[in-house]
Short mmCIF file of C-alpha atoms in Angstrom, two decimals:
data_model
loop_
_atom_site.label_atom_id
_atom_site.label_comp_id
_atom_site.label_asym_id
_atom_site.label_seq_id
_atom_site.Cartn_x
_atom_site.Cartn_y
_atom_site.Cartn_z
CA MET A 1 9.75 17.07 -5.50
CA LEU A 2 11.15 13.63 -3.79
CA LEU A 3 13.45 15.47 -1.63
CA PRO A 4 10.97 16.17 1.19
CA PHE A 5 10.05 12.32 0.86
CA PHE A 6 13.18 10.62 0.56
CA GLY A 7 14.69 13.11 2.97
CA LEU A 8 12.39 12.02 5.66
CA ILE A 9 13.24 8.69 5.20
CA LEU A 10 16.95 9.26 5.51
CA ILE A 11 16.20 11.51 8.48
CA GLY A 12 14.69 8.46 10.17
CA TYR A 13 17.09 6.00 8.95
CA ILE A 14 20.01 8.47 10.66
CA ALA A 15 18.24 9.19 13.75
CA ALA A 16 17.50 5.32 14.18
CA LYS A 17 21.36 4.40 13.62
CA ALA A 18 22.37 7.58 15.73
CA THR A 19 20.32 6.88 18.92
CA LYS A 20 20.12 3.08 18.82
CA GLN A 21 16.76 2.90 20.16
CA PRO A 22 15.33 -0.75 20.15
CA ALA A 23 12.72 -1.48 17.70
CA GLU A 24 10.06 -1.41 20.49
CA ALA A 25 10.49 2.15 20.80
CA LEU A 26 8.69 2.91 17.35
CA GLY A 27 5.43 1.19 18.60
CA TRP A 28 3.77 4.36 20.02
CA LEU A 29 4.34 6.10 16.80
CA ASN A 30 3.30 3.34 14.40
CA THR A 31 0.15 3.49 16.59
CA PHE A 32 -0.32 7.34 16.01
CA ILE A 33 0.00 6.64 12.20
CA ILE A 34 -2.39 3.72 11.80
CA TYR A 35 -4.99 4.65 14.14
CA ALA A 36 -5.18 8.37 13.93
CA ALA A 37 -3.20 10.33 11.22
CA LEU A 38 -3.75 8.11 8.30
CA PRO A 39 -7.54 7.35 9.13
CA ALA A 40 -7.83 11.09 9.50
CA LEU A 41 -6.35 11.75 6.16
CA PHE A 42 -8.46 9.08 4.44
CA PHE A 43 -11.58 10.66 6.17
CA LYS A 44 -10.55 14.06 5.10
CA LEU A 45 -9.92 12.90 1.27
CA VAL A 46 -13.26 10.86 1.09
CA SER A 47 -15.59 13.24 3.01
CA ARG A 48 -15.07 16.36 1.00
CA THR A 49 -15.37 14.64 -2.46
CA PRO A 50 -18.70 14.51 -4.63
CA ILE A 51 -20.21 11.18 -3.89
CA GLU A 52 -20.53 10.52 -7.82
CA GLN A 53 -17.06 10.19 -7.65
CA LEU A 54 -16.91 7.63 -5.12
CA THR A 55 -18.90 5.14 -6.78
CA ARG A 56 -16.32 4.33 -9.83
CA VAL A 57 -16.55 0.52 -9.38
CA ASP A 58 -15.27 0.32 -12.86
CA PHE A 59 -11.70 1.63 -11.94
CA ILE A 60 -11.49 -0.26 -8.60
CA ALA A 61 -12.42 -3.53 -10.35
CA THR A 62 -9.62 -2.65 -13.14
CA ASP A 63 -7.09 -1.79 -10.94
CA ILE A 64 -7.39 -4.68 -8.59
CA ALA A 65 -7.65 -7.07 -11.71
CA ALA A 66 -4.01 -5.54 -12.64
CA THR A 67 -2.61 -6.10 -9.22
CA TYR A 68 -3.80 -9.89 -8.80
CA ALA A 69 -2.67 -10.53 -12.33
CA VAL A 70 1.00 -9.84 -10.88
CA PHE A 71 -0.10 -11.54 -7.98
CA ILE A 72 -1.03 -14.64 -9.76
CA LEU A 73 1.88 -14.59 -12.08
CA LEU A 74 4.36 -14.36 -9.25
CA PHE A 75 2.05 -17.53 -7.81
CA ALA A 76 2.43 -19.71 -10.81
CA ILE A 77 6.40 -18.91 -11.12
CA GLY A 78 6.93 -20.06 -7.54
CA ARG A 79 4.61 -22.96 -7.56
CA LEU A 80 5.16 -24.57 -10.92
CA LEU A 81 8.63 -23.53 -11.73
CA ARG A 82 10.50 -23.67 -8.56
CA GLY A 83 8.09 -25.89 -6.49
CA ASN A 84 7.60 -23.46 -3.71
CA SER A 85 4.95 -24.45 -1.05
CA LEU A 86 1.59 -22.71 -1.11
CA ALA A 87 2.38 -20.97 1.95
CA ASP A 88 5.78 -19.61 0.35
CA CYS A 89 4.27 -18.84 -2.54
CA THR A 90 1.46 -16.82 -1.00
CA ILE A 91 4.09 -14.53 0.70
CA GLN A 92 6.26 -14.19 -2.39
CA SER A 93 3.17 -13.27 -4.29
CA PHE A 94 2.20 -10.59 -1.88
CA ALA A 95 5.79 -9.17 -2.18
CA GLY A 96 5.47 -8.37 -5.73
CA ALA A 97 1.90 -7.02 -5.73
CA TYR A 98 1.18 -5.54 -2.15
CA GLY A 99 2.71 -2.24 -2.38
CA ASN A 100 3.40 0.24 0.72
CA ILE A 101 0.16 2.08 -0.36
CA GLY A 102 -0.89 3.37 3.12
CA TYR A 103 2.33 4.50 4.32
CA LEU A 104 3.90 6.07 1.28
CA GLY A 105 0.91 6.55 -1.04
CA PRO A 106 -1.06 9.38 -0.01
CA GLY A 107 1.36 12.11 0.66
CA LEU A 108 3.43 10.98 -2.49
CA ALA A 109 0.28 11.37 -4.85
CA LEU A 110 -0.96 14.37 -3.28
CA LEU A 111 2.32 16.31 -3.47
CA ALA A 112 3.02 15.23 -6.97
CA LEU A 113 -0.50 15.12 -8.47
CA GLY A 114 -2.51 17.30 -6.43
CA GLU A 115 -5.72 16.95 -4.96
CA GLY A 116 -7.26 15.26 -7.83
CA ALA A 117 -5.66 12.36 -6.88
CA ALA A 118 -7.04 12.23 -3.47
CA VAL A 119 -10.21 10.18 -4.58
CA PRO A 120 -8.29 7.07 -6.50
CA VAL A 121 -5.92 6.96 -3.72
CA ALA A 122 -8.23 6.55 -1.08
CA LEU A 123 -10.33 4.12 -3.08
CA ILE A 124 -7.12 1.90 -3.90
CA ILE A 125 -5.76 1.77 -0.24
CA CYS A 126 -9.18 1.04 0.95
CA PHE A 127 -10.36 -1.56 -1.39
CA GLU A 128 -6.62 -3.31 -1.93
CA ASN A 129 -6.25 -3.47 1.78
CA ALA A 130 -9.66 -5.29 2.51
CA LEU A 131 -9.09 -7.58 -0.34
CA HIS A 132 -5.43 -8.53 0.73
CA PHE A 133 -6.81 -9.20 4.43
CA VAL A 134 -9.11 -11.63 2.85
CA VAL A 135 -6.89 -13.36 0.15
CA ALA A 136 -4.05 -13.73 2.98
CA PRO A 137 -5.71 -15.95 5.69
CA ALA A 138 -7.44 -17.71 2.84
CA LEU A 139 -4.61 -18.93 1.37
CA MET A 140 -2.87 -19.64 4.32
CA ALA A 141 -5.93 -21.84 5.65
CA ALA A 142 -5.91 -23.50 2.24
CA ALA A 143 -2.15 -24.34 2.90
CA GLY A 144 -2.90 -25.76 6.13
CA ASP A 145 -0.85 -22.97 7.95
CA ASP A 146 -3.98 -21.43 9.52
CA LYS A 147 -5.42 -23.96 12.12
CA ARG A 148 -8.50 -21.91 12.81
CA SER A 149 -11.67 -23.70 11.94
CA THR A 150 -13.63 -22.29 9.09
CA GLY A 151 -16.50 -20.46 11.15
CA GLN A 152 -13.64 -18.97 13.09
CA LEU A 153 -11.57 -17.81 10.00
CA VAL A 154 -14.41 -16.05 8.43
CA ALA A 155 -15.15 -14.17 11.28
CA ASP A 156 -11.86 -13.00 12.07
CA ILE A 157 -11.69 -12.14 8.36
CA VAL A 158 -14.82 -9.82 8.64
CA ARG A 159 -13.68 -8.40 11.86
CA LYS A 160 -10.48 -7.56 10.54
CA VAL A 161 -11.72 -5.83 7.56
CA ALA A 162 -14.57 -4.39 9.09
CA LEU A 163 -12.66 -2.84 11.98
CA HIS A 164 -9.34 -1.79 10.20
CA PRO A 165 -9.18 2.18 11.02
CA PHE A 166 -8.46 2.39 7.12
CA ILE A 167 -11.71 0.77 6.35
CA LEU A 168 -13.96 2.61 9.03
CA SER A 169 -12.47 6.10 8.30
CA THR A 170 -13.07 5.56 4.71
CA ALA A 171 -16.53 4.28 5.19
CA ALA A 172 -17.43 7.42 7.41
CA GLY A 173 -15.85 9.68 4.74
CA PHE A 174 -18.28 7.95 2.34
CA ALA A 175 -21.24 8.37 4.86
CA VAL A 176 -20.49 11.97 5.17
CA ALA A 177 -20.25 12.60 1.51
CA ALA A 178 -23.31 10.75 0.73
CA LEU A 179 -25.56 12.58 3.36
CA HIS A 180 -23.95 16.10 2.75
CA ILE A 181 -22.98 16.35 6.78
CA ASP A 182 -21.80 19.72 7.21
CA GLN A 183 -18.67 19.15 9.83
CA PRO A 184 -18.28 21.43 12.58
CA LEU A 185 -15.23 23.68 11.78
CA ALA A 186 -13.52 22.68 15.21
CA PHE A 187 -13.80 19.10 13.96
CA GLN A 188 -12.47 19.79 10.40
CA ARG A 189 -9.29 21.43 11.94
CA LEU A 190 -8.43 18.53 14.16
CA VAL A 191 -9.06 16.05 11.05
CA ASP A 192 -6.45 18.55 9.43
CA TYR A 193 -4.04 18.39 12.15
CA LEU A 194 -4.00 14.88 12.34
CA ALA A 195 -4.03 14.55 8.30
CA GLN A 196 -1.18 16.64 7.66
CA ALA A 197 1.08 14.60 10.13
CA ALA A 198 0.28 11.66 8.49
CA ALA A 199 3.10 11.57 5.63
CA PRO A 200 5.89 13.08 7.71
CA CYS A 201 5.35 10.30 10.41
CA ALA A 202 5.14 7.75 8.35
CA LEU A 203 8.07 8.33 5.86
CA PHE A 204 10.04 8.81 9.17
CA ALA A 205 9.07 5.68 10.83
CA MET A 206 9.82 3.90 7.23
CA GLY A 207 13.47 5.16 7.60
CA VAL A 208 13.70 3.98 11.12
CA THR A 209 12.22 0.52 10.26
CA LEU A 210 15.10 0.16 7.42
CA ALA A 211 17.61 1.05 9.66
CA LEU A 212 16.36 -1.56 12.23
CA ARG A 213 15.61 -4.21 9.65
CA PRO A 214 18.71 -6.52 9.34
CA LEU A 215 19.45 -8.03 5.99
CA LYS A 216 20.18 -11.57 6.83
CA ARG A 217 19.25 -13.49 3.90
CA ILE A 218 18.81 -12.43 0.47
CA PRO A 219 16.11 -14.92 -1.30
CA ALA A 220 16.76 -16.27 -4.83
CA GLU A 221 13.15 -15.05 -5.75
CA ILE A 222 14.21 -11.50 -5.40
CA SER A 223 15.68 -11.40 -9.08
CA TYR A 224 12.06 -11.65 -10.08
CA ILE A 225 10.07 -10.26 -7.29
CA VAL A 226 12.01 -6.96 -7.41
CA PRO A 227 11.13 -6.09 -10.97
CA ALA A 228 7.59 -7.58 -10.76
CA LYS A 229 6.70 -4.96 -7.98
CA LEU A 230 8.71 -1.78 -9.14
CA ILE A 231 8.21 -2.26 -12.82
CA LEU A 232 5.48 -4.69 -14.29
CA HIS A 233 3.05 -3.94 -11.48
CA PRO A 234 2.69 -0.15 -12.45
CA ILE A 235 3.03 -1.35 -16.23
CA ALA A 236 0.01 -3.85 -15.66
CA VAL A 237 -2.08 -1.11 -13.75
CA PHE A 238 -1.75 1.49 -16.80
CA ILE A 239 -2.17 -1.05 -19.49
CA ALA A 240 -5.47 -2.29 -17.70
CA LEU A 241 -6.84 1.22 -16.87
CA THR A 242 -6.21 2.61 -20.69
CA ALA A 243 -7.54 -0.42 -21.89
CA VAL A 244 -10.62 0.00 -19.97
CA GLY A 245 -10.97 3.62 -20.68
CA GLY A 246 -12.98 6.30 -19.46
CA PHE A 247 -11.07 7.44 -16.60
CA GLU A 248 -9.60 11.05 -15.70
CA PRO A 249 -5.75 11.28 -16.35
CA VAL A 250 -5.12 11.95 -13.05
CA TRP A 251 -6.85 8.83 -11.77
CA ILE A 252 -4.47 6.61 -14.06
CA GLN A 253 -1.49 8.28 -12.93
CA ALA A 254 -2.36 7.88 -9.28
CA ALA A 255 -2.80 4.57 -9.80
CA VAL A 256 0.36 3.92 -11.49
CA LEU A 257 2.37 5.74 -8.94
CA LEU A 258 0.81 3.65 -6.01
CA ALA A 259 1.64 0.69 -8.25
CA CYS A 260 5.27 1.41 -8.23
CA LEU A 261 5.58 1.66 -4.52
CA PRO A 262 8.13 -0.85 -2.93
CA THR A 263 6.58 -4.06 -0.81
CA ALA A 264 4.45 -3.16 2.18
CA THR A 265 5.59 -3.97 5.56
CA ASN A 266 2.39 -5.78 6.11
CA VAL A 267 3.85 -8.63 3.97
CA PHE A 268 6.51 -9.14 6.63
CA VAL A 269 3.62 -8.87 9.17
CA ILE A 270 1.75 -11.87 7.46
CA GLY A 271 4.93 -14.06 7.30
CA GLN A 272 5.38 -13.63 10.84
CA GLN A 273 2.14 -14.24 11.84
CA TYR A 274 2.40 -17.87 10.22
CA GLY A 275 5.73 -18.46 10.44
CA VAL A 276 6.60 -18.53 6.96
CA TRP A 277 9.29 -16.84 4.78
CA GLN A 278 9.91 -14.43 7.24
CA GLU A 279 13.63 -12.91 6.92
CA ARG A 280 13.43 -13.12 3.30
CA ALA A 281 10.12 -11.18 3.24
CA SER A 282 12.17 -8.71 5.43
CA ALA A 283 15.17 -8.59 3.01
CA THR A 284 12.47 -8.14 0.04
CA ILE A 285 11.01 -5.00 1.76
CA LEU A 286 14.28 -3.78 2.49
CA ILE A 287 15.89 -4.03 -1.30
CA THR A 288 12.54 -2.96 -2.93
CA THR A 289 12.47 0.04 -0.95
CA VAL A 290 16.27 0.85 -1.55
CA PHE A 291 15.54 0.27 -5.22
CA SER A 292 12.37 2.55 -5.19
CA VAL A 293 14.76 5.52 -4.65
CA VAL A 294 15.48 5.24 -8.41
CA THR A 295 12.50 3.41 -9.85
CA VAL A 296 9.68 5.67 -8.21
CA SER A 297 11.75 8.66 -9.20
CA LEU A 298 11.84 7.60 -12.94
CA TRP A 299 8.22 6.54 -12.74
CA LEU A 300 7.53 10.54 -11.31
CA ILE A 301 9.66 11.84 -14.10
CA VAL A 302 7.55 9.88 -17.02
CA ILE A 303 4.22 11.17 -15.34
CA ARG A 304 5.24 14.48 -14.73
CA SER A 305 6.70 14.97 -18.12
CA GLY A 306 3.66 13.84 -20.05
CA LEU A 307 5.95 10.72 -21.28
CA LEU A 308 3.07 8.57 -19.86
CA PRO A 309 0.38 8.21 -22.64
CA LEU A 310 -3.05 8.53 -21.64
CA GLN A 311 -4.65 6.10 -24.13
CA LEU A 312 -2.87 2.93 -25.64
CA PHE A 313 -6.00 1.59 -27.44
CA PRO A 314 -8.21 3.67 -29.74
#
């Protein structure tokens, strides 16, 4: 089950090392993934799902609450125990709570869990990304590292959330599902072609990115950020969802699987944007991705073998 995914990452890694292309050569592939392939996948998943399954606010609220519980814990450790700056604590906390759900999540979850995982995966990716886009600039503004005025900051946040291709494609899928719009066959085929390319291209690009990302500095915080991201985060999501109850088993399994994914590349992008914790963010992404080969495999074994209990509380 894992060979296609980690195999594609390995192929990308080997290709980058063998051809020695510059990092800029990856630009158009990333553009295709972010603006065409993944949006098509999200639109496909959402638009072909009954609308009643798309309105589980309780599921989204519980998943986000668990994610930000991990975020707040890491923030408190960095701020109160280590005395790090507000800006550093923000990036560190995202490193432990912001997983690579957009790139790795959809393909892995659908292959491992089937079409039943489509809706929870789409909802988690859409709403978590939207909230991260709000929280990051807000905290950076509080830290004084964002020099924009309050009005400009709010306008930029709204624009980034509203115009992000993942958000737009998911919103379009919601509209099609709610209005029961029949999609032309030719359009469906186009969406299918793009969606099928999402996972292979994203995983190949991930391998290239790992090959081109030098490990210059290993942060001391890695000792608790890595276990928080790869172990604590999925455990927190599982406990929260089973405590609330009322969710389909595949929804819980999909949420746990997305939570155990390594740190998102966007964490480095945020750090680079504000000039904060950049090299250490890069190292964290690389280290969590390498360790995730083992931890994601173990989580998949637990999920697929039925070792993950579907109810902890009577």
